[in-house]
Each structure stands twice: as structure tokens, then as C-alpha cells.
Short mmCIF file of C-alpha atoms and ligand atoms in Angstrom, two decimals:
data_model
loop_
_atom_site.label_atom_id
_atom_site.label_comp_id
_atom_site.label_asym_id
_atom_site.label_seq_id
_atom_site.Cartn_x
_atom_site.Cartn_y
_atom_site.Cartn_z
CA MET G 1 1.74 -146.75 148.57
CA PHE G 2 1.11 -147.26 144.90
CA THR G 3 2.21 -150.71 143.75
CA THR G 4 1.91 -153.20 140.89
CA THR G 5 -0.86 -155.74 140.57
CA LYS G 6 1.81 -158.41 140.14
CA LYS G 7 3.37 -157.66 143.53
CA LEU G 8 -0.02 -157.85 145.23
CA LEU G 9 -0.82 -161.18 143.60
CA GLN G 10 2.62 -162.55 144.54
CA LEU G 11 1.88 -161.57 148.14
CA ALA G 12 -1.46 -163.37 147.87
CA GLU G 13 0.32 -166.49 146.57
CA GLU G 14 2.74 -166.47 149.51
CA THR G 15 -0.12 -166.23 152.01
CA ASN G 16 -2.63 -168.49 150.18
CA SER G 17 -5.09 -165.62 150.09
CA ALA G 18 -6.75 -163.50 147.41
CA ILE G 19 -6.66 -159.77 146.74
CA ALA G 20 -10.01 -158.00 146.38
CA ALA G 21 -10.34 -156.01 143.15
CA PHE G 22 -13.21 -153.61 143.73
CA ASN G 23 -14.83 -151.88 140.78
CA CYS G 24 -14.32 -148.17 141.46
CA TYR G 25 -15.51 -145.32 139.27
CA ASN G 26 -15.83 -142.25 141.48
CA ALA G 27 -14.32 -140.67 144.58
CA GLU G 28 -16.52 -142.59 147.03
CA THR G 29 -15.82 -146.08 145.67
CA ALA G 30 -12.05 -145.50 145.51
CA GLN G 31 -11.90 -143.92 148.97
CA ALA G 32 -14.04 -146.69 150.44
CA ALA G 33 -11.78 -149.40 148.97
CA ILE G 34 -8.63 -147.81 150.38
CA GLN G 35 -10.26 -147.17 153.76
CA ALA G 36 -11.32 -150.83 153.91
CA GLY G 37 -7.85 -152.03 152.92
CA GLU G 38 -6.25 -149.87 155.61
CA ARG G 39 -8.66 -151.13 158.26
CA ALA G 40 -7.92 -154.74 157.27
CA ASN G 41 -4.23 -153.95 156.76
CA LYS G 42 -4.27 -155.67 153.36
CA GLY G 43 -3.51 -154.40 149.87
CA VAL G 44 -6.37 -153.72 147.45
CA ILE G 45 -6.86 -153.33 143.72
CA ILE G 46 -8.88 -150.40 142.44
CA ALA G 47 -10.48 -151.75 139.26
CA TYR G 48 -11.84 -149.15 136.87
CA GLY G 49 -13.93 -150.63 134.06
CA GLU G 50 -13.90 -149.30 130.53
CA ARG G 51 -17.68 -149.01 130.73
CA TYR G 52 -17.31 -146.12 133.23
CA LYS G 53 -15.18 -143.94 130.97
CA ASP G 54 -18.08 -141.63 130.04
CA TYR G 55 -19.11 -141.34 133.69
CA MET G 56 -15.65 -140.78 135.19
CA ASN G 57 -12.76 -139.45 133.13
CA LEU G 58 -10.07 -142.14 132.96
CA GLU G 59 -7.01 -139.87 133.25
CA ALA G 60 -8.50 -137.86 136.12
CA PHE G 61 -9.45 -141.07 137.93
CA ALA G 62 -5.90 -142.43 137.54
CA ALA G 63 -4.37 -139.25 138.97
CA PHE G 64 -6.89 -139.20 141.85
CA THR G 65 -6.38 -142.86 142.72
CA LYS G 66 -2.60 -142.66 142.55
CA SER G 67 -2.65 -139.69 144.88
CA LEU G 68 -4.83 -141.60 147.38
CA ALA G 69 -2.54 -144.62 147.03
CA GLU G 70 0.56 -142.54 147.82
CA GLN G 71 -1.09 -141.43 151.05
CA ALA G 72 -2.29 -144.92 152.02
CA SER G 73 -0.64 -147.18 154.58
CA ILE G 74 -1.29 -150.27 152.43
CA PRO G 75 -0.24 -151.20 148.87
CA VAL G 76 -2.79 -150.14 146.27
CA ALA G 77 -2.79 -151.07 142.58
CA LEU G 78 -4.86 -149.54 139.79
CA HIS G 79 -6.28 -151.97 137.24
CA LEU G 80 -8.28 -151.43 134.06
CA ASP G 81 -11.12 -153.96 134.25
CA HIS G 82 -12.94 -155.44 131.20
CA SER G 83 -11.66 -153.43 128.29
CA TYR G 84 -12.73 -154.14 124.74
CA GLU G 85 -11.13 -151.19 122.96
CA ILE G 86 -7.41 -150.83 122.32
CA SER G 87 -7.74 -147.04 122.60
CA THR G 88 -8.89 -147.38 126.24
CA ILE G 89 -5.96 -149.66 127.00
CA GLU G 90 -3.58 -147.13 125.45
CA ARG G 91 -5.06 -144.39 127.64
CA ALA G 92 -4.73 -146.54 130.76
CA ILE G 93 -1.09 -147.38 129.99
CA ALA G 94 -0.29 -143.73 129.32
CA SER G 95 -1.88 -142.63 132.58
CA GLY G 96 0.04 -145.12 134.72
CA PHE G 97 -2.38 -147.95 135.47
CA SER G 98 -0.61 -150.93 137.11
CA SER G 99 -2.40 -153.48 134.91
CA VAL G 100 -5.04 -153.79 132.21
CA MET G 101 -7.57 -156.44 131.30
CA TYR G 102 -8.21 -157.03 127.65
CA ASP G 103 -11.49 -158.90 127.34
CA GLY G 104 -11.56 -160.80 124.07
CA SER G 105 -13.79 -163.52 125.51
CA ALA G 106 -16.55 -162.82 122.98
CA LEU G 107 -14.14 -163.29 120.05
CA SER G 108 -13.02 -166.52 118.42
CA LEU G 109 -10.06 -168.08 120.22
CA GLU G 110 -7.82 -167.17 117.30
CA GLU G 111 -8.86 -163.49 117.38
CA ASN G 112 -8.62 -163.39 121.16
CA VAL G 113 -5.05 -164.74 121.00
CA LYS G 114 -4.04 -162.29 118.29
CA THR G 115 -5.36 -159.16 119.99
CA THR G 116 -4.29 -160.21 123.50
CA LYS G 117 -0.77 -160.80 122.18
CA HIS G 118 -0.73 -157.28 120.77
CA VAL G 119 -1.98 -155.83 124.08
CA VAL G 120 0.67 -157.78 126.02
CA GLU G 121 3.48 -156.44 123.82
CA MET G 122 2.19 -152.89 124.13
CA ALA G 123 1.64 -153.10 127.91
CA HIS G 124 4.87 -154.92 128.75
CA ALA G 125 6.88 -152.32 126.86
CA ALA G 126 5.52 -149.81 129.41
CA GLY G 127 5.94 -152.12 132.44
CA VAL G 128 2.19 -152.73 132.73
CA PHE G 129 0.78 -156.21 133.45
CA VAL G 130 -2.06 -157.82 131.52
CA GLU G 131 -5.07 -159.95 132.46
CA ALA G 132 -7.13 -161.79 129.87
CA GLU G 133 -10.10 -164.13 129.93
CA ILE G 134 -10.72 -167.56 128.48
CA GLY G 135 -14.29 -168.76 128.61
CA SER G 136 -17.03 -166.26 129.28
CA MET G 137 -19.13 -164.99 132.18
CA ALA G 138 -22.91 -165.25 132.31
CA LYS G 139 -24.88 -162.40 133.83
CA GLY G 140 -27.06 -162.59 136.95
CA ASP G 141 -29.22 -159.89 138.55
CA PHE G 142 -28.31 -156.20 138.87
CA SER G 143 -24.98 -156.50 137.06
CA ASP G 144 -23.57 -153.63 135.07
CA GLU G 145 -21.36 -155.86 132.90
CA GLU G 146 -21.71 -157.21 129.36
CA GLU G 147 -23.71 -160.41 128.97
CA GLY G 148 -21.50 -163.42 128.17
CA ASP G 149 -22.60 -166.92 127.22
CA GLY G 150 -21.29 -168.49 130.42
CA LYS G 151 -19.00 -170.93 128.59
CA LEU G 152 -16.68 -172.46 131.17
CA THR G 153 -12.93 -172.29 130.56
CA ASP G 154 -11.48 -175.17 128.55
CA PRO G 155 -8.21 -176.10 130.33
CA ASP G 156 -6.41 -177.03 127.09
CA GLU G 157 -7.40 -173.73 125.48
CA ALA G 158 -6.24 -171.91 128.61
CA ILE G 159 -2.82 -173.59 128.52
CA SER G 160 -2.16 -172.75 124.88
CA PHE G 161 -3.61 -169.22 125.31
CA VAL G 162 -1.22 -168.42 128.15
CA LYS G 163 1.73 -169.84 126.23
CA GLU G 164 0.93 -167.97 123.03
CA THR G 165 0.00 -164.60 124.52
CA ASN G 166 2.45 -164.35 127.45
CA VAL G 167 -0.37 -162.84 129.52
CA ASP G 168 0.34 -162.23 133.25
CA PHE G 169 -2.96 -163.18 134.92
CA LEU G 170 -5.79 -165.34 133.66
CA ALA G 171 -9.50 -164.97 134.40
CA ALA G 172 -11.07 -168.40 134.33
CA SER G 173 -14.78 -168.98 133.99
CA ILE G 174 -15.72 -171.68 136.52
CA GLY G 175 -19.41 -170.93 137.07
CA THR G 176 -19.54 -167.56 138.84
CA VAL G 177 -21.73 -164.89 137.22
CA HIS G 178 -21.46 -161.11 137.00
CA GLY G 179 -24.06 -159.78 139.44
CA MET G 180 -26.23 -161.64 141.96
CA TYR G 181 -27.00 -165.32 141.29
CA LYS G 182 -30.49 -166.12 140.02
CA GLY G 183 -30.41 -169.61 141.53
CA GLU G 184 -27.94 -171.71 143.48
CA PRO G 185 -24.33 -170.80 142.59
CA LYS G 186 -22.58 -173.80 141.11
CA LEU G 187 -18.81 -173.39 140.94
CA ASP G 188 -16.82 -176.09 139.18
CA HIS G 189 -13.95 -176.48 141.64
CA GLN G 190 -12.67 -179.60 139.87
CA LEU G 191 -12.24 -177.54 136.71
CA LEU G 192 -10.43 -174.84 138.67
CA LYS G 193 -8.11 -177.50 140.14
CA THR G 194 -7.29 -178.79 136.66
CA ILE G 195 -6.57 -175.27 135.37
CA ALA G 196 -4.50 -174.31 138.41
CA GLU G 197 -2.39 -177.45 138.12
CA SER G 198 -1.47 -176.71 134.53
CA ILE G 199 -1.05 -172.92 134.57
CA GLN G 200 1.65 -171.14 136.54
CA ILE G 201 0.38 -167.53 136.40
CA PRO G 202 -2.07 -166.11 139.00
CA LEU G 203 -5.74 -166.95 138.39
CA VAL G 204 -8.56 -164.45 138.67
CA LEU G 205 -12.18 -165.03 139.66
CA HIS G 206 -14.72 -162.60 138.26
CA GLY G 207 -18.22 -162.30 139.68
CA GLY G 208 -17.39 -162.18 143.38
CA SER G 209 -20.78 -160.76 144.39
CA GLY G 210 -23.11 -163.17 146.14
CA THR G 211 -20.73 -166.13 145.93
CA PRO G 212 -21.12 -168.20 149.13
CA GLU G 213 -18.19 -167.88 151.54
CA ASP G 214 -17.32 -171.59 151.57
CA GLN G 215 -17.18 -171.67 147.77
CA VAL G 216 -14.96 -168.57 147.70
CA LEU G 217 -12.55 -170.06 150.24
CA LYS G 218 -12.41 -173.34 148.32
CA ALA G 219 -11.51 -171.39 145.17
CA ILE G 220 -8.76 -169.49 147.02
CA ASN G 221 -7.36 -172.77 148.37
CA LEU G 222 -7.23 -174.04 144.79
CA GLY G 223 -5.24 -171.02 143.59
CA ILE G 224 -7.50 -168.01 142.92
CA ARG G 225 -5.41 -164.91 143.76
CA LYS G 226 -7.61 -161.99 142.67
CA ILE G 227 -11.38 -161.72 143.07
CA ASN G 228 -13.43 -159.01 141.34
CA VAL G 229 -16.37 -157.47 143.17
CA ASN G 230 -18.76 -154.87 141.86
CA THR G 231 -22.52 -155.46 142.20
CA GLU G 232 -22.87 -156.18 145.91
CA VAL G 233 -20.95 -153.04 146.87
CA SER G 234 -23.10 -150.94 144.55
CA LEU G 235 -26.26 -152.50 146.02
CA ALA G 236 -25.11 -151.68 149.56
CA ALA G 237 -24.55 -148.05 148.55
CA VAL G 238 -27.85 -147.53 146.72
CA THR G 239 -29.82 -149.17 149.54
CA GLU G 240 -28.19 -146.77 152.01
CA ILE G 241 -28.88 -143.82 149.73
CA ALA G 242 -32.56 -144.85 149.45
CA ASN G 243 -32.84 -145.12 153.25
CA GLN G 244 -31.15 -141.78 153.82
CA LEU G 245 -33.37 -140.03 151.28
CA ASN G 246 -36.42 -141.59 152.86
CA GLU G 247 -35.45 -140.18 156.25
CA GLN G 248 -34.11 -136.80 155.08
CA PRO G 249 -35.20 -135.88 151.54
CA GLN G 250 -33.24 -132.59 151.68
CA ILE G 251 -29.97 -134.10 153.01
CA HIS G 252 -26.85 -132.36 151.76
CA LEU G 253 -25.26 -134.28 148.90
CA SER G 254 -21.89 -134.49 150.68
CA ASN G 255 -23.51 -136.15 153.70
CA LEU G 256 -25.50 -138.50 151.50
CA MET G 257 -22.39 -139.61 149.63
CA THR G 258 -20.41 -139.94 152.86
CA ALA G 259 -23.09 -142.30 154.18
CA ALA G 260 -22.85 -144.33 150.97
CA GLN G 261 -19.05 -144.41 151.22
CA ASP G 262 -19.21 -145.63 154.82
CA VAL G 263 -21.45 -148.60 154.01
CA MET G 264 -19.28 -149.50 151.01
CA ALA G 265 -16.15 -149.36 153.18
CA GLU G 266 -17.79 -151.69 155.73
CA GLN G 267 -18.87 -154.15 153.04
CA MET G 268 -15.44 -154.06 151.39
CA TYR G 269 -13.75 -154.62 154.76
CA GLN G 270 -15.80 -157.81 155.33
CA ILE G 271 -14.86 -159.01 151.84
CA ILE G 272 -11.13 -158.33 152.30
CA GLU G 273 -11.21 -160.15 155.65
CA LEU G 274 -12.87 -163.17 154.01
CA TYR G 275 -10.33 -163.26 151.19
CA LYS G 276 -7.49 -163.38 153.75
CA ASN G 277 -8.53 -167.06 154.06
CA LYS G 278 -7.50 -167.32 157.71
P1 13P A 1 -19.78 -158.88 140.37
O1 13P A 1 -20.55 -157.70 139.92
O2 13P A 1 -20.56 -160.16 140.31
O3 13P A 1 -19.18 -158.67 141.73
O4 13P A 1 -18.57 -159.08 139.35
C1 13P A 1 -17.62 -158.06 139.21
C2 13P A 1 -16.61 -158.41 138.19
O5 13P A 1 -16.30 -159.56 137.95
C3 13P A 1 -15.99 -157.30 137.48
O6 13P A 1 -15.02 -157.69 136.59
#
């Protein structure tokens, strides 16, 4: 069934687990995420990033995903990931997304507060929840995201930001990167603990790919309720596509994409199982 991101994150809070938010931008990624969620019997978030709007039409993707969600045996939410333009957020709200992320992390704190506040008012009026980010994410290997400066979240800034903007979920920068890590991942769990103790809304971890399992579980135990994953699922799919093409250069496109979808679904299933934190 189609649900709200808030309900999924509440469920995660009750079970001390995290919900996987997979970046999806075509039929195969969305179908794989829902298949994986059904196999694991756990809700999932389909996270469509603004950067994919020229590749996959936003309104068509929303209609497609909602239709899949209605047919699914698990709760599925549709989230707009990293969005920098108000016009994209307006389109997502109008086409029924469950939640939107406004990413003002590159702006001054003052500007970020001002625009996030505006987004929250606009989204809440339509019953849509909002995620925002304080601090910024650095970029590792193979990521498709914007490069940030990697500034970790300042807990005091986070507290006043949440109070002033009335945002629903907060992405905190605690040392993960978008993409695969170039060296040893170093997550600042003490910082996460400080933030979690002073902020009551669900916390989000970006940069799930390549983060060691023990560090992920520690973050969940400290209060992370949503974890975003993009790069490692994409890598699994393109590796499979390369292997398939090597073996059968004339393979039918539908079979090639089905093979890619199957490996993504397997990878996503393992991730969902990990985030159950059992
Ligand atoms: P990864 O590509 O590191 O999994 O990060 C995804 C993400 O945080 C999208 O918002």
C-alpha cells in the first residue's frame, strides 16, 4: 500500500530499526525496491532525486510508483531526494509524493532556514512531509550526487534549525559520504548521540553505500531512522549488465534489464535485512 514517510519512520522508531530509502529513477529500480521490501516484509522508501528529472519524467514516475505501491503487500512511500529547486518541489507535491527533501546545505544557515521554512509551509499545506539537511556531505567514488564540503553537523545549529523551520526529518552529516569511501569510513557516533539527544524528529543518514555493517547498526541504535542508498545498488546493476553483455552481446533488452533488476532486488533485500537491526 502507498503510505507516508512519517508513518514508516514512526514504525522504525518503535522497532529501533531504519527504513531503507533507495534512489529509484526508472522501472527497474522501483520494481526492485518493492520486490526486496516484499521479500523482507518491511516497508521501503522510493527516493527519486531531482537530478533524474531529465532522465525520468517526475509526474510519470510518481504515477508509476504509486500504482506499484497500491499493488504491494508492504507499505511504500515516495520521497523526493536532494532537491535544490522550488519548482521541482512544487511538482512533487502536486503529483502526490509522500515527502520532499529540500537541500539548502550549500547555502548560508540563514538562507537555508528561510527557504526550508517556505518549503515546509508549502508542503505541510498539502499534507507532505519535509526533510532538510544541516552540515554537508562529501563525495566518494562513483557517486552521482553534488559535491559537498563534508562539514559535519553542528548540534546547536541543528537544534535551532529544527525549531525555526518546523521540518519533519533531519539529515545529519556525521562522516558518511555520497558514493563509495576512498579510505576508511570514519563516522562520528558521539556527534550523532549528541544530536539525537537534543532533537526529537527522526534522523536521516545519507551515504549508505559502502558503510560497514557495524557502523550502520551503531548509528541505528543511536537513532537513525532512514538510510539513503544509491551508488552500491547502481554498481551492482552495471556490473551485472557488463557481465551479461560479455556473455551475450545480442541479448534482448528486456532480459538484460530483468537481470539488472534481479541483482538490485537481491542487494536491496540484504540492505533492508541489515537495517532491521535484529
Ligand atoms: P550513496 O550513493 O552513498 O548510497 O548515498 C545515497 C544518498 O545519500 C542519496 O541521498
